[in-house]
JSON list of C-alpha atoms in Angstrom, two decimals:
[
{"chain": "A", "resi": 1, "resn": "MET", "atom": "CA", "xyz": [-155.60, 23.49, 16.79]},
{"chain": "A", "resi": 2, "resn": "SER", "atom": "CA", "xyz": [-153.59, 25.37, 14.19]},
{"chain": "A", "resi": 3, "resn": "THR", "atom": "CA", "xyz": [-153.19, 24.25, 10.61]},
{"chain": "A", "resi": 4, "resn": "PRO", "atom": "CA", "xyz": [-149.61, 23.24, 9.82]},
{"chain": "A", "resi": 5, "resn": "LEU", "atom": "CA", "xyz": [-147.85, 25.47, 7.34]},
{"chain": "A", "resi": 6, "resn": "PRO", "atom": "CA", "xyz": [-147.23, 23.90, 3.94]},
{"chain": "A", "resi": 7, "resn": "ARG", "atom": "CA", "xyz": [-143.67, 22.87, 3.19]},
{"chain": "A", "resi": 8, "resn": "PRO", "atom": "CA", "xyz": [-141.73, 25.19, 0.91]},
{"chain": "A", "resi": 9, "resn": "LEU", "atom": "CA", "xyz": [-141.63, 24.27, -2.76]},
{"chain": "A", "resi": 10, "resn": "LEU", "atom": "CA", "xyz": [-138.32, 23.17, -4.28]},
{"chain": "A", "resi": 11, "resn": "TYR", "atom": "CA", "xyz": [-138.30, 24.00, -7.98]},
{"chain": "A", "resi": 12, "resn": "LEU", "atom": "CA", "xyz": [-135.92, 21.71, -9.88]},
{"chain": "A", "resi": 13, "resn": "ASP", "atom": "CA", "xyz": [-134.49, 22.49, -13.28]},
{"chain": "A", "resi": 14, "resn": "VAL", "atom": "CA", "xyz": [-132.97, 19.55, -15.20]},
{"chain": "A", "resi": 15, "resn": "ASP", "atom": "CA", "xyz": [-130.42, 21.03, -17.61]},
{"chain": "A", "resi": 16, "resn": "GLY", "atom": "CA", "xyz": [-127.72, 22.71, -15.59]},
{"chain": "A", "resi": 17, "resn": "PRO", "atom": "CA", "xyz": [-128.45, 21.54, -12.03]},
{"chain": "A", "resi": 18, "resn": "LEU", "atom": "CA", "xyz": [-129.03, 17.83, -12.71]},
{"chain": "A", "resi": 19, "resn": "ASN", "atom": "CA", "xyz": [-127.52, 17.53, -16.19]},
{"chain": "A", "resi": 20, "resn": "PRO", "atom": "CA", "xyz": [-124.31, 19.62, -16.37]},
{"chain": "A", "resi": 21, "resn": "TYR", "atom": "CA", "xyz": [-124.71, 20.01, -20.12]},
{"chain": "A", "resi": 22, "resn": "ALA", "atom": "CA", "xyz": [-122.15, 22.84, -20.40]},
{"chain": "A", "resi": 23, "resn": "ALA", "atom": "CA", "xyz": [-119.21, 20.69, -19.29]},
{"chain": "A", "resi": 24, "resn": "LYS", "atom": "CA", "xyz": [-116.76, 19.89, -22.05]},
{"chain": "A", "resi": 25, "resn": "PRO", "atom": "CA", "xyz": [-118.27, 17.05, -24.11]},
{"chain": "A", "resi": 26, "resn": "HIS", "atom": "CA", "xyz": [-115.22, 14.83, -23.64]},
{"chain": "A", "resi": 27, "resn": "ARG", "atom": "CA", "xyz": [-114.95, 15.53, -19.87]},
{"chain": "A", "resi": 28, "resn": "ARG", "atom": "CA", "xyz": [-117.97, 14.17, -18.06]},
{"chain": "A", "resi": 29, "resn": "PRO", "atom": "CA", "xyz": [-117.99, 15.56, -14.50]},
{"chain": "A", "resi": 30, "resn": "GLU", "atom": "CA", "xyz": [-116.96, 13.14, -11.77]},
{"chain": "A", "resi": 31, "resn": "GLY", "atom": "CA", "xyz": [-119.82, 11.05, -10.40]},
{"chain": "A", "resi": 32, "resn": "TYR", "atom": "CA", "xyz": [-121.98, 11.42, -13.50]},
{"chain": "A", "resi": 33, "resn": "ALA", "atom": "CA", "xyz": [-123.04, 8.69, -15.91]},
{"chain": "A", "resi": 34, "resn": "THR", "atom": "CA", "xyz": [-124.07, 9.19, -19.53]},
{"chain": "A", "resi": 35, "resn": "PHE", "atom": "CA", "xyz": [-127.63, 8.44, -20.62]},
{"chain": "A", "resi": 36, "resn": "ARG", "atom": "CA", "xyz": [-129.00, 8.72, -24.15]},
{"chain": "A", "resi": 37, "resn": "MET", "atom": "CA", "xyz": [-132.58, 9.98, -24.20]},
{"chain": "A", "resi": 38, "resn": "LYS", "atom": "CA", "xyz": [-135.12, 10.94, -26.82]},
{"chain": "A", "resi": 39, "resn": "PRO", "atom": "CA", "xyz": [-137.81, 13.01, -25.15]},
{"chain": "A", "resi": 40, "resn": "GLU", "atom": "CA", "xyz": [-140.51, 14.43, -27.42]},
{"chain": "A", "resi": 41, "resn": "GLY", "atom": "CA", "xyz": [-139.23, 17.93, -26.69]},
{"chain": "A", "resi": 42, "resn": "TRP", "atom": "CA", "xyz": [-135.85, 16.94, -28.14]},
{"chain": "A", "resi": 43, "resn": "ILE", "atom": "CA", "xyz": [-137.42, 15.33, -31.21]},
{"chain": "A", "resi": 44, "resn": "ALA", "atom": "CA", "xyz": [-139.49, 18.49, -31.77]},
{"chain": "A", "resi": 45, "resn": "ARG", "atom": "CA", "xyz": [-136.26, 20.50, -31.99]},
{"chain": "A", "resi": 46, "resn": "HIS", "atom": "CA", "xyz": [-135.43, 18.56, -35.17]},
{"chain": "A", "resi": 47, "resn": "PRO", "atom": "CA", "xyz": [-138.32, 19.41, -37.50]},
{"chain": "A", "resi": 48, "resn": "GLY", "atom": "CA", "xyz": [-138.43, 17.51, -40.75]},
{"chain": "A", "resi": 49, "resn": "GLN", "atom": "CA", "xyz": [-136.48, 14.55, -39.39]},
{"chain": "A", "resi": 50, "resn": "PRO", "atom": "CA", "xyz": [-138.31, 11.32, -38.67]},
{"chain": "A", "resi": 51, "resn": "PRO", "atom": "CA", "xyz": [-138.12, 10.52, -34.93]},
{"chain": "A", "resi": 52, "resn": "GLY", "atom": "CA", "xyz": [-136.01, 7.43, -35.62]},
{"chain": "A", "resi": 53, "resn": "ALA", "atom": "CA", "xyz": [-133.40, 9.57, -37.39]},
{"chain": "A", "resi": 54, "resn": "VAL", "atom": "CA", "xyz": [-132.99, 12.04, -34.51]},
{"chain": "A", "resi": 55, "resn": "LYS", "atom": "CA", "xyz": [-129.78, 11.36, -32.61]},
{"chain": "A", "resi": 56, "resn": "PRO", "atom": "CA", "xyz": [-130.53, 10.85, -28.88]},
{"chain": "A", "resi": 57, "resn": "LEU", "atom": "CA", "xyz": [-129.74, 13.64, -26.46]},
{"chain": "A", "resi": 58, "resn": "ARG", "atom": "CA", "xyz": [-126.72, 13.07, -24.24]},
{"chain": "A", "resi": 59, "resn": "VAL", "atom": "CA", "xyz": [-127.72, 13.58, -20.60]},
{"chain": "A", "resi": 60, "resn": "TRP", "atom": "CA", "xyz": [-125.35, 13.31, -17.64]},
{"chain": "A", "resi": 61, "resn": "LEU", "atom": "CA", "xyz": [-126.96, 12.37, -14.33]},
{"chain": "A", "resi": 62, "resn": "ASN", "atom": "CA", "xyz": [-125.38, 11.72, -10.95]},
{"chain": "A", "resi": 63, "resn": "ALA", "atom": "CA", "xyz": [-126.64, 8.69, -9.01]},
{"chain": "A", "resi": 64, "resn": "ASP", "atom": "CA", "xyz": [-125.60, 10.42, -5.76]},
{"chain": "A", "resi": 65, "resn": "HIS", "atom": "CA", "xyz": [-128.40, 12.92, -6.35]},
{"chain": "A", "resi": 66, "resn": "GLY", "atom": "CA", "xyz": [-130.86, 10.01, -6.15]},
{"chain": "A", "resi": 67, "resn": "PRO", "atom": "CA", "xyz": [-130.92, 9.72, -2.35]},
{"chain": "A", "resi": 68, "resn": "ARG", "atom": "CA", "xyz": [-130.19, 13.40, -1.69]},
{"chain": "A", "resi": 69, "resn": "LEU", "atom": "CA", "xyz": [-133.23, 14.77, -3.52]},
{"chain": "A", "resi": 70, "resn": "PRO", "atom": "CA", "xyz": [-135.82, 12.53, -1.81]},
{"chain": "A", "resi": 71, "resn": "ALA", "atom": "CA", "xyz": [-134.19, 13.41, 1.52]},
{"chain": "A", "resi": 72, "resn": "LEU", "atom": "CA", "xyz": [-135.01, 17.05, 0.77]},
{"chain": "A", "resi": 73, "resn": "SER", "atom": "CA", "xyz": [-138.68, 16.09, 0.41]},
{"chain": "A", "resi": 74, "resn": "GLU", "atom": "CA", "xyz": [-138.78, 15.89, 4.21]},
{"chain": "A", "resi": 75, "resn": "VAL", "atom": "CA", "xyz": [-138.76, 19.69, 4.27]},
{"chain": "A", "resi": 76, "resn": "TYR", "atom": "CA", "xyz": [-139.80, 20.54, 0.69]},
{"chain": "A", "resi": 77, "resn": "GLU", "atom": "CA", "xyz": [-142.40, 19.64, -1.87]},
{"chain": "A", "resi": 78, "resn": "LEU", "atom": "CA", "xyz": [-140.30, 18.82, -4.94]},
{"chain": "A", "resi": 79, "resn": "VAL", "atom": "CA", "xyz": [-141.59, 20.25, -8.24]},
{"chain": "A", "resi": 80, "resn": "TRP", "atom": "CA", "xyz": [-140.13, 20.06, -11.74]},
{"chain": "A", "resi": 81, "resn": "ALA", "atom": "CA", "xyz": [-139.49, 23.59, -13.10]},
{"chain": "A", "resi": 82, "resn": "THR", "atom": "CA", "xyz": [-137.91, 22.58, -16.38]},
{"chain": "A", "resi": 83, "resn": "THR", "atom": "CA", "xyz": [-138.57, 22.79, -20.08]},
{"chain": "A", "resi": 84, "resn": "TRP", "atom": "CA", "xyz": [-138.55, 18.97, -19.98]},
{"chain": "A", "resi": 85, "resn": "GLY", "atom": "CA", "xyz": [-142.06, 19.33, -18.52]},
{"chain": "A", "resi": 86, "resn": "VAL", "atom": "CA", "xyz": [-143.78, 16.03, -17.71]},
{"chain": "A", "resi": 87, "resn": "GLU", "atom": "CA", "xyz": [-141.00, 14.21, -19.56]},
{"chain": "A", "resi": 88, "resn": "ALA", "atom": "CA", "xyz": [-138.75, 14.84, -16.55]},
{"chain": "A", "resi": 89, "resn": "ASN", "atom": "CA", "xyz": [-140.91, 12.24, -14.78]},
{"chain": "A", "resi": 90, "resn": "THR", "atom": "CA", "xyz": [-140.54, 9.82, -17.70]},
{"chain": "A", "resi": 91, "resn": "PHE", "atom": "CA", "xyz": [-136.78, 10.15, -18.28]},
{"chain": "A", "resi": 92, "resn": "VAL", "atom": "CA", "xyz": [-135.05, 11.72, -15.26]},
{"chain": "A", "resi": 93, "resn": "SER", "atom": "CA", "xyz": [-137.07, 10.56, -12.24]},
{"chain": "A", "resi": 94, "resn": "PRO", "atom": "CA", "xyz": [-136.49, 6.81, -12.86]},
{"chain": "A", "resi": 95, "resn": "VAL", "atom": "CA", "xyz": [-132.72, 7.28, -13.19]},
{"chain": "A", "resi": 96, "resn": "LEU", "atom": "CA", "xyz": [-132.54, 9.21, -9.90]},
{"chain": "A", "resi": 97, "resn": "GLY", "atom": "CA", "xyz": [-135.10, 7.07, -8.09]},
{"chain": "A", "resi": 98, "resn": "LEU", "atom": "CA", "xyz": [-137.56, 9.93, -7.71]},
{"chain": "A", "resi": 99, "resn": "PRO", "atom": "CA", "xyz": [-141.30, 9.46, -7.57]},
{"chain": "A", "resi": 100, "resn": "GLU", "atom": "CA", "xyz": [-143.46, 11.23, -10.12]},
{"chain": "A", "resi": 101, "resn": "LEU", "atom": "CA", "xyz": [-143.28, 14.92, -9.23]},
{"chain": "A", "resi": 102, "resn": "PRO", "atom": "CA", "xyz": [-145.67, 17.77, -9.97]},
{"chain": "A", "resi": 103, "resn": "VAL", "atom": "CA", "xyz": [-144.63, 19.89, -12.95]},
{"chain": "A", "resi": 104, "resn": "VAL", "atom": "CA", "xyz": [-144.84, 23.64, -13.51]},
{"chain": "A", "resi": 105, "resn": "GLU", "atom": "CA", "xyz": [-146.76, 24.22, -16.74]},
{"chain": "A", "resi": 106, "resn": "TRP", "atom": "CA", "xyz": [-145.09, 26.93, -18.79]},
{"chain": "A", "resi": 107, "resn": "PRO", "atom": "CA", "xyz": [-146.99, 29.26, -21.08]},
{"chain": "A", "resi": 108, "resn": "ALA", "atom": "CA", "xyz": [-146.49, 28.66, -24.76]},
{"chain": "A", "resi": 109, "resn": "PRO", "atom": "CA", "xyz": [-144.57, 29.88, -26.54]},
{"chain": "A", "resi": 110, "resn": "HIS", "atom": "CA", "xyz": [-141.50, 30.50, -24.41]},
{"chain": "A", "resi": 111, "resn": "ASP", "atom": "CA", "xyz": [-137.90, 30.87, -25.45]},
{"chain": "A", "resi": 112, "resn": "ALA", "atom": "CA", "xyz": [-135.60, 28.89, -23.20]},
{"chain": "A", "resi": 113, "resn": "GLY", "atom": "CA", "xyz": [-132.72, 31.01, -22.00]},
{"chain": "A", "resi": 114, "resn": "ASP", "atom": "CA", "xyz": [-134.33, 34.32, -22.96]},
{"chain": "A", "resi": 115, "resn": "ALA", "atom": "CA", "xyz": [-134.69, 37.16, -20.52]},
{"chain": "A", "resi": 116, "resn": "GLY", "atom": "CA", "xyz": [-137.39, 39.79, -20.71]},
{"chain": "A", "resi": 117, "resn": "ALA", "atom": "CA", "xyz": [-136.67, 43.41, -21.58]},
{"chain": "A", "resi": 118, "resn": "ASP", "atom": "CA", "xyz": [-135.97, 44.00, -17.88]},
{"chain": "A", "resi": 119, "resn": "GLY", "atom": "CA", "xyz": [-133.34, 41.23, -17.79]},
{"chain": "A", "resi": 120, "resn": "VAL", "atom": "CA", "xyz": [-135.50, 38.89, -15.71]},
{"chain": "A", "resi": 121, "resn": "PHE", "atom": "CA", "xyz": [-135.31, 35.22, -16.78]},
{"chain": "A", "resi": 122, "resn": "TRP", "atom": "CA", "xyz": [-138.58, 34.11, -18.42]},
{"chain": "A", "resi": 123, "resn": "LYS", "atom": "CA", "xyz": [-139.25, 31.41, -15.79]},
{"chain": "A", "resi": 124, "resn": "THR", "atom": "CA", "xyz": [-139.05, 33.80, -12.84]},
{"chain": "A", "resi": 125, "resn": "ARG", "atom": "CA", "xyz": [-142.43, 35.52, -13.26]},
{"chain": "A", "resi": 126, "resn": "HIS", "atom": "CA", "xyz": [-144.16, 32.16, -13.73]},
{"chain": "A", "resi": 127, "resn": "LEU", "atom": "CA", "xyz": [-142.60, 30.61, -10.65]},
{"chain": "A", "resi": 128, "resn": "VAL", "atom": "CA", "xyz": [-143.55, 33.58, -8.48]},
{"chain": "A", "resi": 129, "resn": "ALA", "atom": "CA", "xyz": [-147.12, 33.22, -9.75]},
{"chain": "A", "resi": 130, "resn": "HIS", "atom": "CA", "xyz": [-147.04, 29.43, -9.26]},
{"chain": "A", "resi": 131, "resn": "ALA", "atom": "CA", "xyz": [-145.75, 29.77, -5.67]},
{"chain": "A", "resi": 132, "resn": "ALA", "atom": "CA", "xyz": [-148.56, 32.24, -4.89]},
{"chain": "A", "resi": 133, "resn": "GLY", "atom": "CA", "xyz": [-146.82, 33.52, -1.76]},
{"chain": "A", "resi": 134, "resn": "ARG", "atom": "CA", "xyz": [-145.69, 30.11, -0.57]},
{"chain": "A", "resi": 135, "resn": "PRO", "atom": "CA", "xyz": [-142.00, 29.87, 0.38]},
{"chain": "A", "resi": 136, "resn": "PHE", "atom": "CA", "xyz": [-139.78, 28.29, -2.24]},
{"chain": "A", "resi": 137, "resn": "ALA", "atom": "CA", "xyz": [-136.24, 27.39, -3.23]},
{"chain": "A", "resi": 138, "resn": "TRP", "atom": "CA", "xyz": [-135.23, 27.17, -6.87]},
{"chain": "A", "resi": 139, "resn": "VAL", "atom": "CA", "xyz": [-132.13, 25.67, -8.50]},
{"chain": "A", "resi": 140, "resn": "ASP", "atom": "CA", "xyz": [-131.38, 26.78, -12.06]},
{"chain": "A", "resi": 141, "resn": "ASP", "atom": "CA", "xyz": [-128.43, 27.76, -14.23]},
{"chain": "A", "resi": 142, "resn": "GLU", "atom": "CA", "xyz": [-130.10, 30.90, -15.59]},
{"chain": "A", "resi": 143, "resn": "LEU", "atom": "CA", "xyz": [-130.55, 32.85, -12.36]},
{"chain": "A", "resi": 144, "resn": "GLY", "atom": "CA", "xyz": [-129.10, 36.30, -11.76]},
{"chain": "A", "resi": 145, "resn": "GLU", "atom": "CA", "xyz": [-129.41, 39.39, -9.60]},
{"chain": "A", "resi": 146, "resn": "ARG", "atom": "CA", "xyz": [-132.41, 40.74, -11.55]},
{"chain": "A", "resi": 147, "resn": "ASP", "atom": "CA", "xyz": [-134.30, 37.53, -10.78]},
{"chain": "A", "resi": 148, "resn": "ARG", "atom": "CA", "xyz": [-133.47, 37.84, -7.08]},
{"chain": "A", "resi": 149, "resn": "LEU", "atom": "CA", "xyz": [-134.63, 41.46, -7.06]},
{"chain": "A", "resi": 150, "resn": "PHE", "atom": "CA", "xyz": [-137.84, 40.54, -8.90]},
{"chain": "A", "resi": 151, "resn": "VAL", "atom": "CA", "xyz": [-138.61, 37.80, -6.36]},
{"chain": "A", "resi": 152, "resn": "THR", "atom": "CA", "xyz": [-137.78, 40.08, -3.40]},
{"chain": "A", "resi": 153, "resn": "VAL", "atom": "CA", "xyz": [-140.19, 42.75, -4.68]},
{"chain": "A", "resi": 154, "resn": "ARG", "atom": "CA", "xyz": [-142.99, 40.54, -6.04]},
{"chain": "A", "resi": 155, "resn": "HIS", "atom": "CA", "xyz": [-143.05, 37.48, -3.77]},
{"chain": "A", "resi": 156, "resn": "ALA", "atom": "CA", "xyz": [-144.49, 37.68, -0.26]},
{"chain": "A", "resi": 157, "resn": "GLY", "atom": "CA", "xyz": [-142.91, 34.47, 1.00]},
{"chain": "A", "resi": 158, "resn": "ALA", "atom": "CA", "xyz": [-139.36, 33.42, 1.73]},
{"chain": "A", "resi": 159, "resn": "ALA", "atom": "CA", "xyz": [-137.31, 32.39, -1.30]},
{"chain": "A", "resi": 160, "resn": "LEU", "atom": "CA", "xyz": [-133.90, 30.97, -2.06]},
{"chain": "A", "resi": 161, "resn": "LEU", "atom": "CA", "xyz": [-132.73, 31.29, -5.65]},
{"chain": "A", "resi": 162, "resn": "ARG", "atom": "CA", "xyz": [-129.67, 29.10, -6.08]},
{"chain": "A", "resi": 163, "resn": "TYR", "atom": "CA", "xyz": [-127.60, 29.50, -9.23]},
{"chain": "A", "resi": 164, "resn": "VAL", "atom": "CA", "xyz": [-125.99, 26.21, -10.31]},
{"chain": "A", "resi": 165, "resn": "ASP", "atom": "CA", "xyz": [-123.03, 26.24, -12.69]},
{"chain": "A", "resi": 166, "resn": "PRO", "atom": "CA", "xyz": [-124.14, 24.23, -15.77]},
{"chain": "A", "resi": 167, "resn": "ARG", "atom": "CA", "xyz": [-120.59, 22.90, -16.15]},
{"chain": "A", "resi": 168, "resn": "LEU", "atom": "CA", "xyz": [-120.68, 21.34, -12.66]},
{"chain": "A", "resi": 169, "resn": "GLY", "atom": "CA", "xyz": [-124.28, 20.53, -11.72]},
{"chain": "A", "resi": 170, "resn": "LEU", "atom": "CA", "xyz": [-125.57, 20.35, -8.16]},
{"chain": "A", "resi": 171, "resn": "ARG", "atom": "CA", "xyz": [-122.79, 20.03, -5.62]},
{"chain": "A", "resi": 172, "resn": "SER", "atom": "CA", "xyz": [-122.58, 19.43, -1.89]},
{"chain": "A", "resi": 173, "resn": "ASP", "atom": "CA", "xyz": [-122.64, 23.16, -1.08]},
{"chain": "A", "resi": 174, "resn": "ASP", "atom": "CA", "xyz": [-125.88, 23.53, -3.08]},
{"chain": "A", "resi": 175, "resn": "PHE", "atom": "CA", "xyz": [-127.49, 20.69, -1.11]},
{"chain": "A", "resi": 176, "resn": "ARG", "atom": "CA", "xyz": [-126.29, 22.26, 2.17]},
{"chain": "A", "resi": 177, "resn": "ALA", "atom": "CA", "xyz": [-127.82, 25.62, 1.20]},
{"chain": "A", "resi": 178, "resn": "LEU", "atom": "CA", "xyz": [-131.12, 23.91, 0.34]},
{"chain": "A", "resi": 179, "resn": "GLU", "atom": "CA", "xyz": [-131.09, 21.91, 3.57]},
{"chain": "A", "resi": 180, "resn": "ASP", "atom": "CA", "xyz": [-130.31, 25.01, 5.64]},
{"chain": "A", "resi": 181, "resn": "PHE", "atom": "CA", "xyz": [-133.09, 27.04, 4.03]},
{"chain": "A", "resi": 182, "resn": "GLY", "atom": "CA", "xyz": [-135.64, 24.22, 4.34]},
{"chain": "A", "resi": 183, "resn": "HIS", "atom": "CA", "xyz": [-134.78, 23.41, 7.95]},
{"chain": "A", "resi": 184, "resn": "ALA", "atom": "CA", "xyz": [-134.79, 27.10, 8.92]},
{"chain": "A", "resi": 185, "resn": "TRP", "atom": "CA", "xyz": [-138.28, 27.37, 7.48]},
{"chain": "A", "resi": 186, "resn": "ALA", "atom": "CA", "xyz": [-139.42, 24.20, 9.26]},
{"chain": "A", "resi": 187, "resn": "ARG", "atom": "CA", "xyz": [-138.13, 25.53, 12.59]},
{"chain": "A", "resi": 188, "resn": "SER", "atom": "CA", "xyz": [-139.48, 29.05, 12.31]},
{"chain": "A", "resi": 189, "resn": "GLY", "atom": "CA", "xyz": [-142.28, 29.08, 9.75]},
{"chain": "A", "resi": 190, "resn": "ARG", "atom": "CA", "xyz": [-141.02, 32.47, 8.63]},
{"chain": "A", "resi": 191, "resn": "ARG", "atom": "CA", "xyz": [-138.29, 33.94, 6.45]},
{"chain": "A", "resi": 192, "resn": "PRO", "atom": "CA", "xyz": [-134.89, 32.42, 7.38]}
]
């Protein structure tokens, strides 16, 4: 009897894909609701201010993502790949109806949004190492061609890197691409 292949990982970033933070502040994208949150990571970005004096972070989340993400867990293992860290489970998961998800631990220090000297986004190397050859899909608003090339050269498994516009968040075509990749892997067990 053969051992079943593990499901691909689905790395989820919060800001950009789930929280379209770059939309105009006065024009919340359709389908999104506003939540005010004070994660420790946000409070830490305001040194010298008492936590009670820190204005909450505005986060836009789409309730329609709630059922769509768990549906993807039929073909993926969902994993937070966000600078929110474990706080994604505390603040974002309950709003979207997600269970507690595993979290990629980032090395410290890291500079969110920074690329290395080679133009590769700082998360990319860590996610390739975390996946350890296992197939994965990744949604993020910081992805580019250099990241795709890096993954193609350094990752033995199948991978889908899906750029999400941080003004729009995850959309139906993003979910279709994730579903197609995951189902192709489930059918074939090899690179789609």
